[in-house]
PDB file of C-alpha atoms in Angstrom:
ATOM      1  CA  MET S   1      -0.011   0.031  -0.007  1.00 47.00           C
ATOM      2  CA  ILE S   2       1.460   3.402  -1.007  1.00 54.00           C
ATOM      3  CA  LYS S   3       1.481   5.975   1.730  1.00 64.00           C
ATOM      4  CA  ALA S   4      -0.246   9.269   0.845  1.00 83.00           C
ATOM      5  CA  THR S   5       2.129  11.360   2.988  1.00 91.00           C
ATOM      6  CA  GLN S   6       5.075  11.131   5.396  1.00 94.00           C
ATOM      7  CA  THR S   7       5.518  13.101   8.618  1.00 92.00           C
ATOM      8  CA  CYS S   8       8.641  14.721  10.107  1.00 91.00           C
ATOM      9  CA  CYS S   9       8.725  15.896  13.705  1.00 91.00           C
ATOM     10  CA  TYR S  10      11.491  18.139  15.036  1.00 90.00           C
ATOM     11  CA  PHE S  11      12.361  20.655  17.705  1.00 87.00           C
ATOM     12  CA  LYS S  12      12.936  24.247  16.755  1.00 85.00           C
ATOM     13  CA  SER S  13      13.384  27.204  19.148  1.00 82.00           C
ATOM     14  CA  GLY S  14      12.307  24.944  22.022  1.00 85.00           C
ATOM     15  CA  GLU S  15       9.049  23.889  20.356  1.00 89.00           C
ATOM     16  CA  LEU S  16       8.013  20.564  18.936  1.00 92.00           C
ATOM     17  CA  LYS S  17       6.944  21.027  15.323  1.00 91.00           C
ATOM     18  CA  GLN S  18       5.510  18.722  12.687  1.00 93.00           C
ATOM     19  CA  MET S  19       5.798  18.847   8.947  1.00 92.00           C
ATOM     20  CA  THR S  20       3.829  16.757   6.423  1.00 94.00           C
ATOM     21  CA  LEU S  21       5.493  15.817   3.168  1.00 95.00           C
ATOM     22  CA  PRO S  22       4.320  13.938   0.092  1.00 95.00           C
ATOM     23  CA  SER S  23       4.976  10.219  -0.016  1.00 95.00           C
ATOM     24  CA  GLU S  24       8.410   9.087  -1.037  1.00 95.00           C
ATOM     25  CA  GLU S  25       7.143   7.797  -4.386  1.00 95.00           C
ATOM     26  CA  ALA S  26       5.482  11.138  -5.275  1.00 96.00           C
ATOM     27  CA  PRO S  27       7.271  13.144  -7.991  1.00 96.00           C
ATOM     28  CA  VAL S  28       8.706  16.525  -7.038  1.00 97.00           C
ATOM     29  CA  TRP S  29      10.279  17.695 -10.285  1.00 97.00           C
ATOM     30  CA  ASN S  30      10.774  15.926 -13.613  1.00 94.00           C
ATOM     31  CA  ASP S  31      11.549  12.276 -12.783  1.00 94.00           C
ATOM     32  CA  ILE S  32      12.828  12.950  -9.263  1.00 97.00           C
ATOM     33  CA  CYS S  33      10.668  11.688  -6.426  1.00 97.00           C
ATOM     34  CA  TRP S  34      10.561  13.028  -2.863  1.00 97.00           C
ATOM     35  CA  GLY S  35      12.191   9.952  -1.325  1.00 97.00           C
ATOM     36  CA  GLU S  36      12.137   9.097   2.410  1.00 96.00           C
ATOM     37  CA  VAL S  37      12.571  12.046   4.778  1.00 96.00           C
ATOM     38  CA  THR S  38      14.885   9.861   6.953  1.00 94.00           C
ATOM     39  CA  LYS S  39      17.175   9.006   4.020  1.00 96.00           C
ATOM     40  CA  THR S  40      20.075  11.428   3.589  1.00 97.00           C
ATOM     41  CA  PHE S  41      20.268  13.427   0.313  1.00 98.00           C
ATOM     42  CA  THR S  42      16.607  12.962  -0.768  1.00 98.00           C
ATOM     43  CA  PRO S  43      14.490  16.021  -1.576  1.00 98.00           C
ATOM     44  CA  ALA S  44      12.373  15.144   1.476  1.00 97.00           C
ATOM     45  CA  TYR S  45      15.526  15.057   3.664  1.00 97.00           C
ATOM     46  CA  TRP S  46      16.600  18.542   2.383  1.00 98.00           C
ATOM     47  CA  LYS S  47      13.143  19.949   2.842  1.00 96.00           C
ATOM     48  CA  SER S  48      13.206  18.883   6.499  1.00 96.00           C
ATOM     49  CA  GLN S  49      16.715  20.255   7.012  1.00 95.00           C
ATOM     50  CA  ILE S  50      15.603  23.615   5.630  1.00 94.00           C
ATOM     51  CA  ALA S  51      12.589  23.641   7.926  1.00 93.00           C
ATOM     52  CA  MET S  52      14.845  22.931  10.892  1.00 91.00           C
ATOM     53  CA  SER S  53      17.425  25.583   9.999  1.00 87.00           C
ATOM     54  CA  GLU S  54      17.676  28.927  11.713  1.00 75.00           C
ATOM     55  CA  TYR S  55      18.210  30.825   8.461  1.00 67.00           C
ATOM     56  CA  ASP S  56      15.503  33.335   7.765  1.00 60.00           C
ATOM     57  CA  CYS S  57      14.642  33.386   4.090  1.00 57.00           C
ATOM     58  CA  CYS S  58      12.795  36.690   4.526  1.00 53.00           C
ATOM     59  CA  ALA S  59      15.784  38.564   5.998  1.00 56.00           C
ATOM     60  CA  LYS S  60      17.639  40.373   3.186  1.00 59.00           C
ATOM     61  CA  ASN S  61      20.789  40.771   5.343  1.00 67.00           C
ATOM     62  CA  GLU S  62      20.815  37.153   6.564  1.00 76.00           C
ATOM     63  CA  TYR S  63      23.695  36.102   4.356  1.00 83.00           C
ATOM     64  CA  ARG S  64      25.964  39.142   4.411  1.00 86.00           C
ATOM     65  CA  THR S  65      29.392  38.695   6.001  1.00 83.00           C
ATOM     66  CA  SER S  66      30.011  42.499   6.321  1.00 82.00           C
ATOM     67  CA  ALA S  67      28.449  45.895   6.298  1.00 85.00           C
ATOM     68  CA  SER S  68      29.962  47.148   2.969  1.00 94.00           C
ATOM     69  CA  LEU S  69      29.824  45.906  -0.611  1.00 96.00           C
ATOM     70  CA  SER S  70      33.563  46.158  -1.014  1.00 97.00           C
ATOM     71  CA  ASP S  71      34.050  43.985   2.040  1.00 97.00           C
ATOM     72  CA  GLU S  72      31.580  41.423   0.694  1.00 96.00           C
ATOM     73  CA  ILE S  73      33.276  41.276  -2.689  1.00 97.00           C
ATOM     74  CA  CYS S  74      36.715  40.896  -1.091  1.00 97.00           C
ATOM     75  CA  ALA S  75      35.424  38.169   1.314  1.00 96.00           C
ATOM     76  CA  CYS S  76      33.982  36.162  -1.576  1.00 95.00           C
ATOM     77  CA  LEU S  77      36.914  36.717  -3.870  1.00 96.00           C
ATOM     78  CA  LEU S  78      39.196  35.224  -1.199  1.00 96.00           C
ATOM     79  CA  GLY S  79      37.217  31.938  -1.406  1.00 92.00           C
ATOM     80  CA  GLY S  80      37.349  29.451  -4.189  1.00 85.00           C
ATOM     81  CA  TYR S  81      38.707  26.102  -5.297  1.00 81.00           C
ATOM     82  CA  GLY S  82      41.207  24.635  -2.848  1.00 83.00           C
ATOM     83  CA  ILE S  83      40.553  27.360  -0.277  1.00 90.00           C
ATOM     84  CA  THR S  84      38.625  26.429   2.880  1.00 90.00           C
ATOM     85  CA  ALA S  85      36.071  28.768   4.359  1.00 90.00           C
ATOM     86  CA  GLU S  86      38.307  29.054   7.474  1.00 93.00           C
ATOM     87  CA  MET S  87      41.346  30.019   5.398  1.00 94.00           C
ATOM     88  CA  SER S  88      39.532  32.623   3.299  1.00 95.00           C
ATOM     89  CA  TYR S  89      37.947  34.206   6.404  1.00 94.00           C
ATOM     90  CA  ALA S  90      41.298  34.425   8.204  1.00 95.00           C
ATOM     91  CA  ALA S  91      42.754  36.131   5.160  1.00 96.00           C
ATOM     92  CA  TYR S  92      39.765  38.487   4.887  1.00 96.00           C
ATOM     93  CA  ASP S  93      39.954  39.347   8.604  1.00 95.00           C
ATOM     94  CA  LYS S  94      43.586  40.182   8.362  1.00 96.00           C
ATOM     95  CA  LEU S  95      43.118  42.408   5.314  1.00 97.00           C
ATOM     96  CA  LYS S  96      40.094  44.085   6.922  1.00 96.00           C
ATOM     97  CA  ARG S  97      42.000  44.937  10.054  1.00 95.00           C
ATOM     98  CA  ARG S  98      44.586  46.630   7.936  1.00 96.00           C
ATOM     99  CA  GLY S  99      42.043  48.659   6.002  1.00 95.00           C
ATOM    100  CA  LEU S 100      42.728  46.811   2.713  1.00 97.00           C
ATOM    101  CA  THR S 101      39.170  45.921   1.795  1.00 97.00           C
ATOM    102  CA  THR S 102      38.049  49.503   1.264  1.00 96.00           C
ATOM    103  CA  PRO S 103      38.361  51.347  -2.106  1.00 96.00           C
ATOM    104  CA  ASP S 104      40.715  54.317  -1.991  1.00 94.00           C
ATOM    105  CA  PRO S 105      40.709  56.517  -5.160  1.00 93.00           C
ATOM    106  CA  ASN S 106      44.030  57.997  -3.953  1.00 93.00           C
ATOM    107  CA  VAL S 107      45.861  54.665  -4.054  1.00 94.00           C
ATOM    108  CA  CYS S 108      46.708  53.102  -7.444  1.00 94.00           C
ATOM    109  CA  ALA S 109      46.056  49.443  -8.166  1.00 95.00           C
ATOM    110  CA  GLU S 110      49.730  48.617  -8.253  1.00 96.00           C
ATOM    111  CA  THR S 111      50.287  49.968  -4.709  1.00 97.00           C
ATOM    112  CA  MET S 112      47.181  48.247  -3.448  1.00 97.00           C
ATOM    113  CA  PHE S 113      48.359  45.001  -4.964  1.00 98.00           C
ATOM    114  CA  GLU S 114      51.669  45.254  -3.112  1.00 98.00           C
ATOM    115  CA  ARG S 115      49.994  45.930   0.227  1.00 98.00           C
ATOM    116  CA  ILE S 116      47.499  43.143  -0.172  1.00 98.00           C
ATOM    117  CA  TYR S 117      50.079  40.641  -1.393  1.00 98.00           C
ATOM    118  CA  LEU S 118      52.242  41.411   1.564  1.00 97.00           C
ATOM    119  CA  VAL S 119      49.430  40.366   3.875  1.00 97.00           C
ATOM    120  CA  LEU S 120      48.240  37.329   1.902  1.00 97.00           C
ATOM    121  CA  SER S 121      51.795  35.965   1.630  1.00 97.00           C
ATOM    122  CA  SER S 122      52.346  36.140   5.394  1.00 96.00           C
ATOM    123  CA  GLU S 123      51.283  33.511   7.917  1.00 94.00           C
ATOM    124  CA  LEU S 124      47.687  33.198   8.934  1.00 94.00           C
ATOM    125  CA  THR S 125      46.300  31.601  12.066  1.00 90.00           C
ATOM    126  CA  VAL S 126      43.416  29.113  11.704  1.00 90.00           C
ATOM    127  CA  ALA S 127      42.286  27.045  14.700  1.00 86.00           C
ATOM    128  CA  HIS S 128      45.540  27.853  16.523  1.00 87.00           C
ATOM    129  CA  ARG S 129      47.573  26.625  13.535  1.00 92.00           C
ATOM    130  CA  LYS S 130      49.874  28.641  11.329  1.00 94.00           C
ATOM    131  CA  ILE S 131      49.048  28.250   7.622  1.00 94.00           C
ATOM    132  CA  HIS S 132      49.736  30.080   4.401  1.00 94.00           C
ATOM    133  CA  TYR S 133      46.986  31.340   2.085  1.00 95.00           C
ATOM    134  CA  ARG S 134      46.894  29.657  -1.336  1.00 92.00           C
ATOM    135  CA  PHE S 135      47.443  31.719  -4.516  1.00 93.00           C
ATOM    136  CA  PRO S 136      48.360  34.996  -2.691  1.00 96.00           C
ATOM    137  CA  ARG S 137      49.697  36.723  -5.812  1.00 97.00           C
ATOM    138  CA  GLN S 138      46.736  35.837  -7.991  1.00 96.00           C
ATOM    139  CA  LYS S 139      44.165  36.813  -5.398  1.00 97.00           C
ATOM    140  CA  ALA S 140      46.040  40.033  -4.470  1.00 98.00           C
ATOM    141  CA  LYS S 141      45.802  41.105  -8.081  1.00 98.00           C
ATOM    142  CA  CYS S 142      42.095  40.387  -8.323  1.00 98.00           C
ATOM    143  CA  LEU S 143      41.421  42.227  -5.036  1.00 98.00           C
ATOM    144  CA  ALA S 144      43.484  45.255  -6.062  1.00 98.00           C
ATOM    145  CA  LEU S 145      41.652  45.504  -9.432  1.00 98.00           C
ATOM    146  CA  ALA S 146      38.265  45.001  -7.768  1.00 98.00           C
ATOM    147  CA  LEU S 147      38.922  47.814  -5.288  1.00 98.00           C
ATOM    148  CA  ALA S 148      40.021  50.119  -8.122  1.00 97.00           C
ATOM    149  CA  LYS S 149      36.854  49.301 -10.087  1.00 97.00           C
ATOM    150  CA  LEU S 150      34.659  49.913  -7.064  1.00 97.00           C
ATOM    151  CA  ALA S 151      36.277  53.279  -6.552  1.00 95.00           C
ATOM    152  CA  ASN S 152      35.220  54.383 -10.007  1.00 93.00           C
ATOM    153  CA  GLU S 153      31.910  52.649 -10.763  1.00 94.00           C
ATOM    154  CA  THR S 154      28.404  52.560  -9.281  1.00 93.00           C
ATOM    155  CA  ARG S 155      26.761  49.235  -8.895  1.00 94.00           C
ATOM    156  CA  PRO S 156      23.502  48.487 -10.740  1.00 96.00           C
ATOM    157  CA  GLN S 157      20.352  48.213  -8.575  1.00 91.00           C
ATOM    158  CA  ASP S 158      18.681  45.355 -10.438  1.00 95.00           C
ATOM    159  CA  GLU S 159      19.659  41.913  -9.057  1.00 95.00           C
ATOM    160  CA  MET S 160      20.529  40.298 -12.372  1.00 96.00           C
ATOM    161  CA  GLU S 161      22.255  43.405 -13.732  1.00 97.00           C
ATOM    162  CA  PHE S 162      24.214  43.460 -10.491  1.00 97.00           C
ATOM    163  CA  ARG S 163      25.284  39.832 -11.042  1.00 97.00           C
ATOM    164  CA  ASN S 164      26.261  40.565 -14.659  1.00 97.00           C
ATOM    165  CA  TRP S 165      28.255  43.656 -13.548  1.00 98.00           C
ATOM    166  CA  LEU S 166      30.179  41.438 -11.091  1.00 98.00           C
ATOM    167  CA  LEU S 167      31.144  39.180 -13.994  1.00 97.00           C
ATOM    168  CA  THR S 168      33.137  42.113 -15.463  1.00 98.00           C
ATOM    169  CA  PHE S 169      35.494  41.981 -12.476  1.00 98.00           C
ATOM    170  CA  VAL S 170      38.814  40.139 -12.969  1.00 97.00           C
ATOM    171  CA  GLY S 171      38.704  36.866 -11.075  1.00 95.00           C
ATOM    172  CA  ILE S 172      34.929  36.739 -10.630  1.00 97.00           C
ATOM    173  CA  GLY S 173      33.148  33.938 -12.473  1.00 95.00           C
ATOM    174  CA  PRO S 174      29.474  32.784 -12.355  1.00 96.00           C
ATOM    175  CA  LYS S 175      29.794  31.073  -8.929  1.00 95.00           C
ATOM    176  CA  THR S 176      31.458  34.005  -7.186  1.00 96.00           C
ATOM    177  CA  ALA S 177      29.155  36.497  -8.872  1.00 97.00           C
ATOM    178  CA  SER S 178      26.104  34.471  -7.693  1.00 96.00           C
ATOM    179  CA  TRP S 179      27.661  34.161  -4.195  1.00 95.00           C
ATOM    180  CA  ILE S 180      28.082  37.920  -3.805  1.00 96.00           C
ATOM    181  CA  THR S 181      24.581  38.567  -5.225  1.00 96.00           C
ATOM    182  CA  ARG S 182      23.010  36.085  -2.838  1.00 93.00           C
ATOM    183  CA  ASN S 183      24.925  37.492   0.148  1.00 92.00           C
ATOM    184  CA  TRP S 184      24.562  41.192  -0.587  1.00 93.00           C
ATOM    185  CA  LEU S 185      21.010  41.317  -1.975  1.00 92.00           C
ATOM    186  CA  GLY S 186      19.565  38.189  -0.404  1.00 88.00           C
ATOM    187  CA  SER S 187      18.625  37.262  -3.993  1.00 91.00           C
ATOM    188  CA  ASP S 188      16.551  34.167  -4.705  1.00 91.00           C
ATOM    189  CA  LYS S 189      17.264  34.399  -8.413  1.00 94.00           C
ATOM    190  CA  VAL S 190      20.778  32.841  -8.210  1.00 96.00           C
ATOM    191  CA  ALA S 191      22.420  29.675  -6.895  1.00 96.00           C
ATOM    192  CA  ILE S 192      25.967  29.104  -5.681  1.00 96.00           C
ATOM    193  CA  ILE S 193      26.989  25.862  -7.293  1.00 96.00           C
ATOM    194  CA  ASP S 194      30.213  24.971  -5.468  1.00 94.00           C
ATOM    195  CA  ILE S 195      31.547  21.462  -4.876  1.00 94.00           C
ATOM    196  CA  HIS S 196      29.309  20.904  -1.826  1.00 95.00           C
ATOM    197  CA  ILE S 197      26.139  21.908  -3.637  1.00 97.00           C
ATOM    198  CA  PHE S 198      27.178  19.963  -6.690  1.00 97.00           C
ATOM    199  CA  ARG S 199      27.669  16.772  -4.708  1.00 97.00           C
ATOM    200  CA  ALA S 200      24.390  17.239  -2.793  1.00 98.00           C
ATOM    201  CA  CYS S 201      22.393  17.819  -6.022  1.00 98.00           C
ATOM    202  CA  THR S 202      24.028  14.863  -7.759  1.00 98.00           C
ATOM    203  CA  LEU S 203      23.138  12.540  -4.826  1.00 98.00           C
ATOM    204  CA  MET S 204      19.571  13.973  -4.889  1.00 97.00           C
ATOM    205  CA  GLY S 205      19.337  13.091  -8.644  1.00 96.00           C
ATOM    206  CA  LEU S 206      19.230  16.659  -9.912  1.00 98.00           C
ATOM    207  CA  PHE S 207      22.675  16.532 -11.562  1.00 97.00           C
ATOM    208  CA  SER S 208      24.339  13.635 -13.288  1.00 95.00           C
ATOM    209  CA  GLY S 209      27.701  14.207 -11.656  1.00 95.00           C
ATOM    210  CA  ASP S 210      29.484  14.380 -14.998  1.00 93.00           C
ATOM    211  CA  GLU S 211      28.907  18.063 -15.624  1.00 95.00           C
ATOM    212  CA  ASP S 212      31.720  20.576 -15.804  1.00 94.00           C
ATOM    213  CA  VAL S 213      30.447  23.236 -13.409  1.00 93.00           C
ATOM    214  CA  SER S 214      32.383  26.058 -15.020  1.00 89.00           C
ATOM    215  CA  ARG S 215      31.044  25.265 -18.486  1.00 93.00           C
ATOM    216  CA  SER S 216      27.528  24.350 -17.482  1.00 96.00           C
ATOM    217  CA  TYR S 217      26.921  26.772 -14.689  1.00 97.00           C
ATOM    218  CA  GLN S 218      23.789  28.419 -16.137  1.00 95.00           C
ATOM    219  CA  SER S 219      22.059  25.085 -16.849  1.00 97.00           C
ATOM    220  CA  LEU S 220      22.957  23.730 -13.397  1.00 98.00           C
ATOM    221  CA  GLU S 221      21.828  26.927 -11.735  1.00 97.00           C
ATOM    222  CA  LYS S 222      18.517  26.788 -13.672  1.00 97.00           C
ATOM    223  CA  LYS S 223      17.889  23.227 -12.492  1.00 98.00           C
ATOM    224  CA  PHE S 224      18.628  24.139  -8.888  1.00 98.00           C
ATOM    225  CA  LEU S 225      16.228  27.087  -9.016  1.00 98.00           C
ATOM    226  CA  CYS S 226      13.490  24.948 -10.659  1.00 98.00           C
ATOM    227  CA  MET S 227      13.982  22.278  -7.946  1.00 98.00           C
ATOM    228  CA  ALA S 228      13.732  24.835  -5.140  1.00 97.00           C
ATOM    229  CA  THR S 229      10.498  26.138  -6.653  1.00 97.00           C
ATOM    230  CA  ALA S 230       9.066  22.623  -6.965  1.00 98.00           C
ATOM    231  CA  MET S 231      10.045  21.945  -3.288  1.00 97.00           C
ATOM    232  CA  LYS S 232       8.463  25.268  -2.297  1.00 96.00           C
ATOM    233  CA  VAL S 233      11.598  26.449  -0.486  1.00 95.00           C
ATOM    234  CA  ASN S 234      13.664  29.635  -0.823  1.00 93.00           C
ATOM    235  CA  PRO S 235      16.660  28.957  -3.085  1.00 94.00           C
ATOM    236  CA  ALA S 236      19.049  31.082  -1.035  1.00 91.00           C
ATOM    237  CA  GLN S 237      18.038  29.151   2.104  1.00 92.00           C
ATOM    238  CA  MET S 238      18.275  25.782   0.323  1.00 95.00           C
ATOM    239  CA  ASP S 239      21.746  26.681  -0.944  1.00 94.00           C
ATOM    240  CA  MET S 240      23.003  27.720   2.457  1.00 92.00           C
ATOM    241  CA  VAL S 241      21.513  24.748   4.305  1.00 95.00           C
ATOM    242  CA  MET S 242      22.941  22.296   1.742  1.00 96.00           C
ATOM    243  CA  TRP S 243      26.353  23.881   1.911  1.00 95.00           C
ATOM    244  CA  THR S 244      26.355  23.853   5.739  1.00 94.00           C
ATOM    245  CA  ARG S 245      25.148  20.289   6.063  1.00 96.00           C
ATOM    246  CA  MET S 246      27.551  18.905   3.416  1.00 96.00           C
ATOM    247  CA  ARG S 247      30.492  20.560   5.182  1.00 94.00           C
ATOM    248  CA  GLU S 248      29.361  19.141   8.500  1.00 95.00           C
ATOM    249  CA  MET S 249      29.155  15.688   6.950  1.00 96.00           C
ATOM    250  CA  GLY S 250      32.780  15.835   5.878  1.00 94.00           C
ATOM    251  CA  ARG S 251      34.022  12.531   4.456  1.00 96.00           C
ATOM    252  CA  PHE S 252      30.569  10.944   4.683  1.00 96.00           C
ATOM    253  CA  GLY S 253      29.234  13.206   1.997  1.00 96.00           C
ATOM    254  CA  THR S 254      32.373  12.980  -0.110  1.00 96.00           C
ATOM    255  CA  ASN S 255      32.413   9.140   0.090  1.00 97.00           C
ATOM    256  CA  ALA S 256      28.733   8.929  -0.769  1.00 96.00           C
ATOM    257  CA  PHE S 257      29.324  11.066  -3.845  1.00 96.00           C
ATOM    258  CA  ASN S 258      32.346   9.012  -4.943  1.00 95.00           C
ATOM    259  CA  ASP S 259      30.469   5.714  -4.306  1.00 95.00           C
ATOM    260  CA  PHE S 260      27.561   6.966  -6.365  1.00 93.00           C
ATOM    261  CA  LEU S 261      29.804   7.741  -9.338  1.00 93.00           C
ATOM    262  CA  ALA S 262      31.626   4.408  -8.968  1.00 93.00           C
ATOM    263  CA  CYS S 263      28.340   2.416  -8.856  1.00 90.00           C
ATOM    264  CA  ARG S 264      27.019   4.241 -11.884  1.00 83.00           C
ATOM    265  CA  LYS S 265      30.173   3.614 -13.832  1.00 80.00           C
ATOM    266  CA  GLN S 266      30.004  -0.151 -13.089  1.00 81.00           C
ATOM    267  CA  SER S 267      26.359  -0.297 -14.239  1.00 74.00           C
ATOM    268  CA  ILE S 268      27.180   1.235 -17.642  1.00 63.00           C
TER     269      ILE S 268
END
């Protein structure tokens, strides 16, 4: 007998709450079914995690890491492939404390580059450990050019025009542009498809796992946004919750993704 619905009970803010979801066999979008709410990586599981989260999808400033756009752009630029969130934040904090995340029309890009590079090439402290930031020269150049651009240009007000404007910055690609747009504007029109989101969406059945994110970003982003709409959740909230949970899972999530790809390869 097919169940009509499934129920999820959870505590939030000290209160016992209950959420009713469609049955695991019910379709949510295209050929993807809801799956069991107790089974990790299913749409039902992510719907429950979003309901349990403390992120407020209605708060426009919920995702900002700072009070100024230049700070936000610098913070996001310092992230990227091979750079942990902890490493990028330590680098941002050190630059921020030295006043090197604020545009200064009186300082040329070359001088700003030298100042930023000096900081990024020095030791950082993360969890009481001394580490070195990856790609200090490359990132220093991007930051210096970004600050020079911010000193001379006015940002567009429209969300998508703002995202497209960010794509004109050296070192900012679709993911970083969407990241800044989501953080600064609280936009629900973009998605940040990083490795954590890519793995989560692959395990959910939304992506195949074979896509090249940099080349297929727009199509992957569109699928993500369509899925969020079908699940009746805020895309920015879904993105943040997925990213947070996948990071918390650590090797469990990575191994599940690798096992999925290995099993699919054997079945071909």
